[in-house]
GROMACS .gro file of C-alpha atoms in nm:
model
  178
    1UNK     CA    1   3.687  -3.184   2.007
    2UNK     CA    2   3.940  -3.029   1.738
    3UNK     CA    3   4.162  -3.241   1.539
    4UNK     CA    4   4.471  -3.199   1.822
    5UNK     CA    5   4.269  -3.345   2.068
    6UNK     CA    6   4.119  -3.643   1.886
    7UNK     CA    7   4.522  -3.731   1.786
    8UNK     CA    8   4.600  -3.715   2.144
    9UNK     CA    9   4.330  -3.947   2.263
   10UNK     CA   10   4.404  -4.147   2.000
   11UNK     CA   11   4.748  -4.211   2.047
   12UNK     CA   12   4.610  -4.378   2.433
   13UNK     CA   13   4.493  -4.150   2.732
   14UNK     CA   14   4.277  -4.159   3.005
   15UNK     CA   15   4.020  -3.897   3.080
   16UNK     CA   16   3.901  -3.817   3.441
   17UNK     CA   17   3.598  -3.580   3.489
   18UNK     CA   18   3.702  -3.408   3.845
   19UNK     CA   19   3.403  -3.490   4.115
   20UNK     CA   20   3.427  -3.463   4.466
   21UNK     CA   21   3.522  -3.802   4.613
   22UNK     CA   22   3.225  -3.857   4.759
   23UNK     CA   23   2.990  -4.157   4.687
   24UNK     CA   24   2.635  -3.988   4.645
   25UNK     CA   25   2.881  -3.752   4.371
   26UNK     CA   26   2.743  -3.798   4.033
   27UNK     CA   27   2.738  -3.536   3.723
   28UNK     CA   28   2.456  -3.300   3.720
   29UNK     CA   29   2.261  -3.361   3.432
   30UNK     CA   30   2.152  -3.021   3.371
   31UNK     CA   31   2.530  -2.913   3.273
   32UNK     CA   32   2.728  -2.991   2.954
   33UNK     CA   33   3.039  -3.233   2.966
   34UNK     CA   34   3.216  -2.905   2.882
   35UNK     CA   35   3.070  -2.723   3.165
   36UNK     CA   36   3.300  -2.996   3.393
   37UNK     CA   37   3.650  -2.988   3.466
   38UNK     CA   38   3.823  -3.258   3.240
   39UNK     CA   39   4.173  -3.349   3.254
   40UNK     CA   40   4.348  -3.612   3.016
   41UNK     CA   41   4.664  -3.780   3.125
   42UNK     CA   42   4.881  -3.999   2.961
   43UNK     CA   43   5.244  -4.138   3.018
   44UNK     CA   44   5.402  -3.795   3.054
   45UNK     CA   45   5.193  -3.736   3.348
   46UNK     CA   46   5.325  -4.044   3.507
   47UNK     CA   47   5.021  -4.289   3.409
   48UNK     CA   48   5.248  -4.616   3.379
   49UNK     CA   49   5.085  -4.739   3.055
   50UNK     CA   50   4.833  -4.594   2.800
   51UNK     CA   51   4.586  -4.874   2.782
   52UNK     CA   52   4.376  -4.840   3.082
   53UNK     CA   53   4.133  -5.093   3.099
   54UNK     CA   54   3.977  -5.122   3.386
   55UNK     CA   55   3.881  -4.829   3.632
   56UNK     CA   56   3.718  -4.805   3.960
   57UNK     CA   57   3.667  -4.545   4.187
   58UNK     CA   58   3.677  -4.657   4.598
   59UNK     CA   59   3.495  -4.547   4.862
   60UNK     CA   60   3.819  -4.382   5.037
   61UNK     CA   61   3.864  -4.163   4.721
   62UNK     CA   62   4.131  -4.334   4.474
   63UNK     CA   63   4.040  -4.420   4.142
   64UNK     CA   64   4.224  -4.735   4.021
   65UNK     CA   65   4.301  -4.878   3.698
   66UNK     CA   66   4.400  -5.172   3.548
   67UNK     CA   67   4.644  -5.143   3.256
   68UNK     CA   68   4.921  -5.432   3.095
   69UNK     CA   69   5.174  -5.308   3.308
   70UNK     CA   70   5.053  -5.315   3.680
   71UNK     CA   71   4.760  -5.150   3.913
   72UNK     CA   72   4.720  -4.785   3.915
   73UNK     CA   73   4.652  -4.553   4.224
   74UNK     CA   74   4.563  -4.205   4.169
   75UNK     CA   75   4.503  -4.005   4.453
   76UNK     CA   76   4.375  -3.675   4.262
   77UNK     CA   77   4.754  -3.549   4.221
   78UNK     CA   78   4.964  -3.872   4.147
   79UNK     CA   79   4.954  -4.199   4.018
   80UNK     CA   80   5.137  -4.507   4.217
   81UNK     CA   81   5.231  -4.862   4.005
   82UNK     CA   82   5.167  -5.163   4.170
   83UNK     CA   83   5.343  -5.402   3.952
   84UNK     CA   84   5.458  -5.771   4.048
   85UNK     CA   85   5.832  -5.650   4.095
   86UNK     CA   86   5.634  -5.449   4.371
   87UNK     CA   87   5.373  -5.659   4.514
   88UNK     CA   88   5.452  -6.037   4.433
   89UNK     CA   89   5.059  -6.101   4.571
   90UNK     CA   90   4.981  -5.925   4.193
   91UNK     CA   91   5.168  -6.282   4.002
   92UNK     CA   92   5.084  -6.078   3.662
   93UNK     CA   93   5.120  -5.701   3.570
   94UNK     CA   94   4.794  -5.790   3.334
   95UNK     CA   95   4.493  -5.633   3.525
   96UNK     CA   96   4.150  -5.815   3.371
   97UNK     CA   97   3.891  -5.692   3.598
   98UNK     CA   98   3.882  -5.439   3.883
   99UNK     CA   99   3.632  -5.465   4.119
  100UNK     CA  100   3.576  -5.278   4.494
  101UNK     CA  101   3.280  -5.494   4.722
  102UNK     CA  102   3.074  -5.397   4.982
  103UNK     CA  103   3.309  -5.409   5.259
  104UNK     CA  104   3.584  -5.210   5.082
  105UNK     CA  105   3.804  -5.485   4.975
  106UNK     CA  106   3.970  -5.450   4.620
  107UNK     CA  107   3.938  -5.716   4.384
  108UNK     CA  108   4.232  -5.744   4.131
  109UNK     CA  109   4.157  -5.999   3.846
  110UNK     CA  110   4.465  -6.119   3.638
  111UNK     CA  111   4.578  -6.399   3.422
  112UNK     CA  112   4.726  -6.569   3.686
  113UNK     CA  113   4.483  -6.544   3.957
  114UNK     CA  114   4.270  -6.311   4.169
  115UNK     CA  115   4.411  -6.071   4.454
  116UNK     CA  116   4.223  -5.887   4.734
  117UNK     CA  117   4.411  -5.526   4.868
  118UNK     CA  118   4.188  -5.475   5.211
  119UNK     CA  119   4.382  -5.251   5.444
  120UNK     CA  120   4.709  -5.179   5.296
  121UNK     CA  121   4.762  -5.577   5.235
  122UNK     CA  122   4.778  -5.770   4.925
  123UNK     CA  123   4.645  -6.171   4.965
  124UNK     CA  124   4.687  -6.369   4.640
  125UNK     CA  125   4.419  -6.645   4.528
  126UNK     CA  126   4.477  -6.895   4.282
  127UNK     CA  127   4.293  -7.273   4.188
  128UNK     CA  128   4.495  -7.401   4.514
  129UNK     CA  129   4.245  -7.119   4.647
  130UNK     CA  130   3.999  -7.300   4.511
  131UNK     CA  131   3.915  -7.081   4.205
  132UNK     CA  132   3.779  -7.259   3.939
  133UNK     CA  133   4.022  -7.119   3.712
  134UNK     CA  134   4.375  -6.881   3.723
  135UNK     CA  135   4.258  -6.644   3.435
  136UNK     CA  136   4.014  -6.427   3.623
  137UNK     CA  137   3.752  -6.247   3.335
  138UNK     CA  138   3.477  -6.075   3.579
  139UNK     CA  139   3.466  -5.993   3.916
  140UNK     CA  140   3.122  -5.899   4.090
  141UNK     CA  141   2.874  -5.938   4.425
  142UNK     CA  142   2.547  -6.022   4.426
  143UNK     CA  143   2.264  -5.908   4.708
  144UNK     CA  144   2.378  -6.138   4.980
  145UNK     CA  145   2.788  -5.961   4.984
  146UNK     CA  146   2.934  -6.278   4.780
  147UNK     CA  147   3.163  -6.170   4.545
  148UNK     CA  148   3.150  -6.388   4.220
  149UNK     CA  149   3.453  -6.443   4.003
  150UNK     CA  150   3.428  -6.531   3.640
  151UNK     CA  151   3.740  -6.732   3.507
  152UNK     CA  152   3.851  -6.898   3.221
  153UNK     CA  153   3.746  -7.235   3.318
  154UNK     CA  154   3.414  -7.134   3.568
  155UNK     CA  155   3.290  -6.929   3.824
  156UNK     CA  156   3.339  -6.946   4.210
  157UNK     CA  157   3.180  -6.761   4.437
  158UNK     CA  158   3.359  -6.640   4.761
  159UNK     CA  159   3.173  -6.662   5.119
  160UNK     CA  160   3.150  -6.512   5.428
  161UNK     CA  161   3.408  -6.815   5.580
  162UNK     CA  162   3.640  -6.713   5.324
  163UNK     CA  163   3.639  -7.043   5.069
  164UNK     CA  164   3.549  -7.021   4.768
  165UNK     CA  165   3.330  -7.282   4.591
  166UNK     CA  166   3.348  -7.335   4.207
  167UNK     CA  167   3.154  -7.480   3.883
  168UNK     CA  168   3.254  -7.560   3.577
  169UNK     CA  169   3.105  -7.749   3.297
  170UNK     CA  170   3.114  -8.058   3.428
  171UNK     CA  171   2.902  -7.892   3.721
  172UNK     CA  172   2.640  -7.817   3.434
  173UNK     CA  173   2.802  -7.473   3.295
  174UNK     CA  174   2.745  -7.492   2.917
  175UNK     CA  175   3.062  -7.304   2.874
  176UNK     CA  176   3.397  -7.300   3.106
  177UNK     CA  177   3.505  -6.972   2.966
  178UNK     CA  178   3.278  -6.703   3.139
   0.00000   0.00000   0.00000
């Protein structure tokens, strides 16, 4: 990288290699990162914030990212906010943890809860949920398809049914914060 380009990623961008959207995808090792297309965009392209901290790329195609000011979509042309003014279901434009299970559901972790985009529809889950805590820190799923969700004050794990059941230290967790 020259000088100009180090400045510019500097000053807060994100930087897509172009694959095809396709799962089994990946970046041939034989080739340099120069040998790829690279493209950097930042808020003059549209990107609503330049802290992106989260990304994930779905099956359907979209890469999303999680930034201080809302969800990302980007479709390979544009990107698309989903902020709370948009989507209530979001309760916090702070995106903690992004995370896509095995049934194609979208996980959105925030300070103020956890929400699941499956099919076009936002559903918003909170400690009335029965989360063990609002501020979500990790989202993940182990073997058996149950998605785990670390918070400030636990972990709950979401089932088949639909409930989630929590623990917390007083369940044995050394630590609430996970």
């Amino acid at each position: 990288q020259d000088t100009g380009d180090r400045r510019k990623l500097s000053r807060g961008a994100i930087v897509l290699l172009r694959l095809t959207f396709m799962p089994e995808s990946a970046l041939d090792p034989s080739k340099k990162l120069d040998q790829h297309a690279l493209n950097m965009f930042t808020t003059e392209d549209d990107l609503a914030q330049r802290s992106v901290m989260n990304l994930v790329q779905t099956l359907d195609g979209y890469i999303w990212m999680g930034t201080f000011e809302g969800l990302v979509r980007y479709d390979g042309r544009q990107f698309t906010l989903f902020d709370k003014s948009v989507v209530p279901e979001l309760a916090n434009n702070t995106i903690k943890a992004l995370f896509e299970d095995s049934h194609g559901n979208l996980w959105v972790g925030t300070p103020s809860g956890l929400t699941r985009y499956r099919q076009g529809v936002f559903r918003h889950f909170t400690t009335e949920s029965g989360l063990a805590g609002d501020f979500i820190t990790a989202i993940s799923e182990d073997r058996g398809h149950h998605l785990w969700v670390g918070t400030n004050r636990g972990i709950s794990v979401y089932d088949d049914m639909g409930h989630f059941t929590s623990f917390s230290v007083s369940d044995g967790l050394s630590y609430g914060f996970i």
